[in-house]
Amino acid sequence: MSLDSSGDAVLDNPAVRPPAFAAKHWAWAHWVTLLTALTGLSLCLALGLARQQQRVASEQSQVHEALSAVRTRLEAVAQATFGPTLALEAMIQLDHGISAERFDALSQRVVNLLPQVRSIVVAPDDVVRYVYPLDGNAAVLGLRYASIPLQYAQVQQARQQGHPLLVGPVKLVQGGVGVIQRTPVFFASPNGQPPTYWGVVSVVADLPRFVQAAGLSDSSPLRLALFQWRADSQGLNELIWGDASLAKEALAVTQFVHLPGATWAIAAYPKQSRAAASAWLDAEMIAGLLASAALSLLAALLVQRRRHLQTQNLALSQYIQQIREQQLALQATEQRFRSLTEISSDWVWEQDAEFRFVYYSRESDPELRKYTPTLIGQKRWEGPQAGVDIDWGEHIATLKRHEPFRDFGYGRRLASGEMRYISISGSPIFDAQGRFTGYRGTGRDITMTKSAELALRASEAALGAAKNRLQAVLDSALEVAIIVTDMEGQIELFNRGAQLMLGYAEDEMLNRCINLLHREEELLARGVQIIHEGGRTLMRVDPASVQAFDTQTSFWIFVRKDGAELEVSLTVNLMREQDGSLKGWLCIARDVSAERQAQRELVTLNAELEMRVDKRTAELQQALVTLRQAQAELMRSEKMAALGSLVAGIAHELNTPLGNCLTTASTLESLTQQTRRDFDAGQMRRSGLDAYLADAQTACAILLRSMSTATELVAHFKQVSVDQATAQRRGFTLQSLVNDVLSLLGPQLRKSPLQIEQQVRLDEPLDSYPGPLGQVLTNLIMNAMIHAFDPPTAERKEGDENGTPPAEQRLRIEAEIDPADPAIVILSVADNGKGMSADIRRRAFDPFFTTKMGQGGTGLGLNIVYNIVTGILGGQIELQSEPGVGSRFVMRLPIKAPMLAH
């Protein structure tokens, strides 16, 4: 535009413009057009790029969200898989070790619940001591990690960093690929010292099962991969699992997985990415080319919008990441807390705003329910088992003031009467608006601690009383001297008895050496040296003799203050501190001067008495030999007297059959002579011959019967006399022996009213000594005839005043095999006589004891019976008798008697 001469404005006319101006205007228009085209193209390109980036950002946001869920599951599975090491570590630290039973119980529960766990290993001092399961892993027991450099390097790394170390992937010896977590265990040291290393706990997990449990499967819409991450490298390192190409994928989304003992990187990328497809030739691109100005503005707005969306997406992603991390941290904390509460002796409780229980961490624990059976919904001080001997007012006031409290203790009495003591601590809970919502705290059973405290108080009281009693004892022990010294012999206690015994006052002897009371040569002889150092007198005991003095009682010489010497019995005890170090000496002395003098006199007297006793013993031994000879002679006389009586009886018995034989023989001789005369004179008649033959037959029968009786008597007498005279061992039947004895005693028995009964239930022959056994039966039968019954009087012969006849006198002989021992015969001889008193029964078998002294009794009959039964026959004899009941001799004899010693 320009001005004319009149001053009016006019439009520029290109036709009248100069060429230079037209060229300049075209160039400007060209550049404007080019600039507009470039601007439109730029805006279109910017729009396409922004659209592409927006799609990428949207897709990455979705991948981030999906990957966060995968990472959350992975961390949760890792916490569950490697969480048992925390429980094991806490258990070992609390108990200063672990037993095989507790390890197997915990490991079995973990392996059963978590199939991805292959094994759990505990290695105190880096030596494998426990492994679960043992099947397939028994070879690991006793393994020293130091012998395997790779594993030992991992253990040392975990020990140096002081927290768990997770390594993988690892090729497992049992086959497959796994990951291993190694957790070092330390014990706290007192006085701020560094903790003490105990050992390492290892958990081996199967990698495929671990990945499967975390949900990282091939069916996911994402391509996933796990990589090792080290902060110093700032990049993805060794592949653990998944698609290794994701390490080079620029658009892949990466998040960090914080696991117990390691940090992994998880990379993800969609299997089918929409952002990677070309989107340049769409309608928006064409519209942008046609309307560059509008697209420029729109591009600017879109760029701004893109930046805003990226900022929002980034902020949202960071916020989601923070929420996930907080959630995982909370889950890990809760898991660790539950693990610790399960293995600890404490429990957790919660109350609402009205102080009613709403939670108990061990409500199902049977041990806890012994004294908290129905606490849910109740207040602590309600119920019949509420606190015993405690005023709840102050505690309730504290709760109402919403103040925290610690170590509040109270007792509960069970239905059985048993007391349980509980200590609780709690803190108030407030919501976000500051309103009080209740209490949360912990509880602990302190019954054992309370009992120990009560026992300690009782012990302290008893100790104080014991100290008072001890002091009273020391003050009243006037007959003994009690002296306490240190290891150098300096006196620390000098009781009243020592003052009276030695003449020193207590203040004179305290802190002085005990050598003042001894003779120096006696101390040297017993290994004690006296040393004078710096004006002090010290006592040194030879180290080799210290243990000998630990507890020793011996005789010493004490020197009194006035110089007199006393002989004392001194007991020396070596005193020690609780840690075993030597503290001093306790000396207890008793004056035995008079006793020692009496002892020396007694020794002299004993020597004289021993000489007298030796002399008297020799005289008594000689008298005993003479007495035994006399006893043997009397026994032989008794046997000969019995044999003489037996001979007299046999002779009397033989008189009858022999007299009958003589009479019959003389009569037969007279008849024979008459018959001979008749025959010679021819006057023999048939009737006379018949009469003679009949008389001869009768005479012969009488002769045979009488001679048979005499022969039987002689045979019995011969057998018995031989047996008794020679004590020959042979086989015989008990029935035949009884018959022989009764046959020989027939004359005496026929003169006596005694009736003999026998029942011998024994067919087996005995291998024994019939002579001594026959003598036993003879003595017992004769003893019954002489002593068992009172001699009959005229009145008793006729009967009592009521006409009752006298009681029948009976003797019963029985024999049978012992049912308990077939090798033993039980032989009894019983009468129904007057019996014996306890005094007579006790002395019945004594030699020379008789109730018929002066009436023909020697007192050796039953003594001979006892000696034969217990000696020659090798048996036992028992006397059973009561007054008025009778007497019974029971003998237990072996069927085969023992051999006699020659």
mmCIF file of C-alpha atoms in Angstrom, residues 665-833:
data_model
loop_
_atom_site.group_PDB
_atom_site.id
_atom_site.type_symbol
_atom_site.label_atom_id
_atom_site.label_comp_id
_atom_site.label_asym_id
_atom_site.label_seq_id
_atom_site.Cartn_x
_atom_site.Cartn_y
_atom_site.Cartn_z
ATOM 1 C CA ALA A 665 9.402 -181.292 117.052
ATOM 2 C CA SER A 666 9.517 -183.129 120.403
ATOM 3 C CA THR A 667 5.854 -184.165 120.030
ATOM 4 C CA LEU A 668 6.498 -185.362 116.460
ATOM 5 C CA GLU A 669 9.555 -187.254 117.705
ATOM 6 C CA SER A 670 7.487 -189.031 120.433
ATOM 7 C CA LEU A 671 4.738 -189.947 117.921
ATOM 8 C CA THR A 672 7.350 -191.225 115.468
ATOM 9 C CA GLN A 673 9.001 -193.413 118.120
ATOM 10 C CA GLN A 674 5.592 -194.904 119.123
ATOM 11 C CA THR A 675 4.738 -195.565 115.505
ATOM 12 C CA ARG A 676 8.151 -197.241 115.034
ATOM 13 C CA ARG A 677 7.575 -199.491 118.007
ATOM 14 C CA ASP A 678 4.150 -200.498 116.720
ATOM 15 C CA PHE A 679 5.643 -201.162 113.318
ATOM 16 C CA ASP A 680 8.489 -203.281 114.741
ATOM 17 C CA ALA A 681 6.086 -205.239 116.960
ATOM 18 C CA GLY A 682 3.783 -205.926 114.030
ATOM 19 C CA GLN A 683 0.961 -204.100 115.735
ATOM 20 C CA MET A 684 0.711 -201.334 113.092
ATOM 21 C CA ARG A 685 -2.844 -200.611 112.239
ATOM 22 C CA ARG A 686 -4.215 -198.576 109.394
ATOM 23 C CA SER A 687 -6.076 -196.283 111.731
ATOM 24 C CA GLY A 688 -2.921 -195.677 113.754
ATOM 25 C CA LEU A 689 -0.920 -194.936 110.622
ATOM 26 C CA ASP A 690 -3.551 -192.494 109.438
ATOM 27 C CA ALA A 691 -3.576 -190.747 112.820
ATOM 28 C CA TYR A 692 0.256 -190.517 112.768
ATOM 29 C CA LEU A 693 0.298 -189.080 109.266
ATOM 30 C CA ALA A 694 -2.332 -186.502 110.168
ATOM 31 C CA ASP A 695 -0.396 -185.505 113.296
ATOM 32 C CA ALA A 696 2.867 -185.397 111.299
ATOM 33 C CA GLN A 697 1.248 -183.174 108.675
ATOM 34 C CA THR A 698 -0.058 -180.824 111.361
ATOM 35 C CA ALA A 699 3.348 -180.751 113.054
ATOM 36 C CA CYS A 700 5.101 -179.987 109.792
ATOM 37 C CA ALA A 701 2.693 -177.095 109.109
ATOM 38 C CA ILE A 702 3.362 -175.727 112.587
ATOM 39 C CA LEU A 703 7.115 -176.069 112.084
ATOM 40 C CA LEU A 704 7.029 -174.353 108.666
ATOM 41 C CA ARG A 705 4.903 -171.476 109.946
ATOM 42 C CA SER A 706 7.053 -170.897 113.022
ATOM 43 C CA MET A 707 10.322 -171.196 111.110
ATOM 44 C CA SER A 708 9.033 -168.789 108.436
ATOM 45 C CA THR A 709 8.190 -166.245 111.134
ATOM 46 C CA ALA A 710 11.639 -166.659 112.685
ATOM 47 C CA THR A 711 13.333 -166.398 109.293
ATOM 48 C CA GLU A 712 11.411 -163.184 108.450
ATOM 49 C CA LEU A 713 12.348 -161.647 111.794
ATOM 50 C CA VAL A 714 15.987 -162.550 111.323
ATOM 51 C CA ALA A 715 15.977 -161.123 107.763
ATOM 52 C CA HIS A 716 14.442 -157.824 108.920
ATOM 53 C CA PHE A 717 16.882 -157.640 111.794
ATOM 54 C CA LYS A 718 19.817 -158.473 109.580
ATOM 55 C CA GLN A 719 18.858 -155.789 106.956
ATOM 56 C CA VAL A 720 18.223 -153.073 109.543
ATOM 57 C CA SER A 721 21.311 -153.864 111.576
ATOM 58 C CA VAL A 722 23.521 -153.895 108.474
ATOM 59 C CA ASP A 723 22.040 -150.624 107.206
ATOM 60 C CA GLN A 724 22.417 -148.877 110.549
ATOM 61 C CA ALA A 725 25.867 -150.227 111.134
ATOM 62 C CA THR A 726 27.362 -149.449 107.722
ATOM 63 C CA ALA A 727 25.264 -146.503 106.336
ATOM 64 C CA GLN A 728 25.436 -148.192 102.938
ATOM 65 C CA ARG A 729 23.885 -146.396 99.964
ATOM 66 C CA ARG A 730 21.556 -148.491 97.838
ATOM 67 C CA GLY A 731 18.253 -148.449 96.018
ATOM 68 C CA PHE A 732 15.158 -149.397 98.030
ATOM 69 C CA THR A 733 11.467 -148.701 98.265
ATOM 70 C CA LEU A 734 10.196 -146.532 101.070
ATOM 71 C CA GLN A 735 7.296 -148.950 101.743
ATOM 72 C CA SER A 736 9.713 -151.860 102.383
ATOM 73 C CA LEU A 737 11.816 -149.739 104.721
ATOM 74 C CA VAL A 738 8.724 -148.712 106.738
ATOM 75 C CA ASN A 739 7.628 -152.358 106.925
ATOM 76 C CA ASP A 740 11.085 -153.453 108.183
ATOM 77 C CA VAL A 741 11.122 -150.768 110.890
ATOM 78 C CA LEU A 742 7.567 -151.565 112.058
ATOM 79 C CA SER A 743 8.377 -155.283 112.072
ATOM 80 C CA LEU A 744 11.439 -154.789 114.275
ATOM 81 C CA LEU A 745 9.507 -152.469 116.598
ATOM 82 C CA GLY A 746 6.634 -154.957 116.825
ATOM 83 C CA PRO A 747 7.391 -156.149 120.433
ATOM 84 C CA GLN A 748 7.419 -152.579 121.787
ATOM 85 C CA LEU A 749 4.350 -151.590 119.740
ATOM 86 C CA ARG A 750 2.341 -154.571 120.978
ATOM 87 C CA LYS A 751 3.006 -153.516 124.557
ATOM 88 C CA SER A 752 1.909 -149.938 123.771
ATOM 89 C CA PRO A 753 -1.622 -148.661 123.067
ATOM 90 C CA LEU A 754 -0.181 -146.706 120.127
ATOM 91 C CA GLN A 755 -1.864 -147.541 116.807
ATOM 92 C CA ILE A 756 0.291 -147.185 113.675
ATOM 93 C CA GLU A 757 -1.273 -145.989 110.400
ATOM 94 C CA GLN A 758 0.671 -145.673 107.192
ATOM 95 C CA GLN A 759 -0.037 -144.312 103.735
ATOM 96 C CA VAL A 760 2.989 -144.396 101.452
ATOM 97 C CA ARG A 761 1.937 -143.139 98.001
ATOM 98 C CA LEU A 762 5.324 -143.726 96.416
ATOM 99 C CA ASP A 763 6.230 -146.540 94.052
ATOM 100 C CA GLU A 764 9.486 -145.054 92.752
ATOM 101 C CA PRO A 765 12.597 -146.504 94.521
ATOM 102 C CA LEU A 766 14.888 -144.178 96.436
ATOM 103 C CA ASP A 767 18.633 -143.946 95.852
ATOM 104 C CA SER A 768 19.632 -143.106 99.404
ATOM 105 C CA TYR A 769 20.792 -144.514 102.750
ATOM 106 C CA PRO A 770 18.156 -146.874 104.179
ATOM 107 C CA GLY A 771 20.010 -147.414 107.482
ATOM 108 C CA PRO A 772 20.065 -143.757 108.604
ATOM 109 C CA LEU A 773 16.501 -143.248 107.267
ATOM 110 C CA GLY A 774 15.333 -146.301 109.243
ATOM 111 C CA GLN A 775 16.996 -144.937 112.340
ATOM 112 C CA VAL A 776 15.144 -141.625 111.794
ATOM 113 C CA LEU A 777 11.786 -143.452 111.642
ATOM 114 C CA THR A 778 12.718 -145.579 114.675
ATOM 115 C CA ASN A 779 13.670 -142.529 116.752
ATOM 116 C CA LEU A 780 10.518 -140.639 115.758
ATOM 117 C CA ILE A 781 8.253 -143.617 116.604
ATOM 118 C CA MET A 782 10.025 -144.241 119.931
ATOM 119 C CA ASN A 783 9.936 -140.483 120.680
ATOM 120 C CA ALA A 784 6.145 -140.543 120.185
ATOM 121 C CA MET A 785 5.760 -143.626 122.400
ATOM 122 C CA ILE A 786 7.822 -142.059 125.214
ATOM 123 C CA HIS A 787 6.990 -138.352 125.074
ATOM 124 C CA ALA A 788 3.799 -137.787 123.066
ATOM 125 C CA PHE A 789 1.340 -139.317 125.543
ATOM 126 C CA ASP A 790 1.001 -139.194 129.320
ATOM 127 C CA PRO A 791 1.347 -142.569 131.048
ATOM 128 C CA PRO A 792 -2.105 -144.111 131.807
ATOM 129 C CA THR A 793 -3.378 -144.062 135.389
ATOM 130 C CA ALA A 794 -5.909 -146.356 137.016
ATOM 131 C CA GLU A 795 -8.632 -143.809 136.599
ATOM 132 C CA ARG A 796 -7.794 -143.181 132.950
ATOM 133 C CA LYS A 797 -7.697 -146.896 132.282
ATOM 134 C CA GLU A 798 -11.284 -147.231 133.478
ATOM 135 C CA GLY A 799 -12.463 -143.985 131.824
ATOM 136 C CA ASP A 800 -13.463 -140.628 133.236
ATOM 137 C CA GLU A 801 -16.244 -140.067 135.709
ATOM 138 C CA ASN A 802 -18.788 -139.882 132.917
ATOM 139 C CA GLY A 803 -17.705 -143.223 131.575
ATOM 140 C CA THR A 804 -15.932 -141.803 128.469
ATOM 141 C CA PRO A 805 -13.154 -144.213 127.386
ATOM 142 C CA PRO A 806 -9.582 -142.812 127.065
ATOM 143 C CA ALA A 807 -8.705 -141.308 123.647
ATOM 144 C CA GLU A 808 -7.085 -143.620 121.133
ATOM 145 C CA GLN A 809 -3.333 -143.044 120.648
ATOM 146 C CA ARG A 810 -2.492 -142.891 116.944
ATOM 147 C CA LEU A 811 0.674 -142.366 114.901
ATOM 148 C CA ARG A 812 0.374 -141.767 111.139
ATOM 149 C CA ILE A 813 3.202 -142.210 108.628
ATOM 150 C CA GLU A 814 2.616 -140.577 105.198
ATOM 151 C CA ALA A 815 4.822 -140.216 102.137
ATOM 152 C CA GLU A 816 4.270 -138.652 98.692
ATOM 153 C CA ILE A 817 6.088 -136.895 95.868
ATOM 154 C CA ASP A 818 6.305 -133.094 96.279
ATOM 155 C CA PRO A 819 3.863 -131.611 93.684
ATOM 156 C CA ALA A 820 6.177 -128.627 93.230
ATOM 157 C CA ASP A 821 9.359 -130.707 92.779
ATOM 158 C CA PRO A 822 9.206 -134.314 91.488
ATOM 159 C CA ALA A 823 12.755 -134.932 92.792
ATOM 160 C CA ILE A 824 11.638 -134.475 96.441
ATOM 161 C CA VAL A 825 9.754 -136.859 98.738
ATOM 162 C CA ILE A 826 7.651 -135.442 101.577
ATOM 163 C CA LEU A 827 7.721 -137.883 104.533
ATOM 164 C CA SER A 828 5.695 -137.001 107.631
ATOM 165 C CA VAL A 829 5.284 -138.668 111.028
ATOM 166 C CA ALA A 830 2.365 -137.248 113.041
ATOM 167 C CA ASP A 831 0.796 -138.178 116.371
ATOM 168 C CA ASN A 832 -2.328 -136.991 118.181
ATOM 169 C CA GLY A 833 -0.540 -136.604 121.501
#
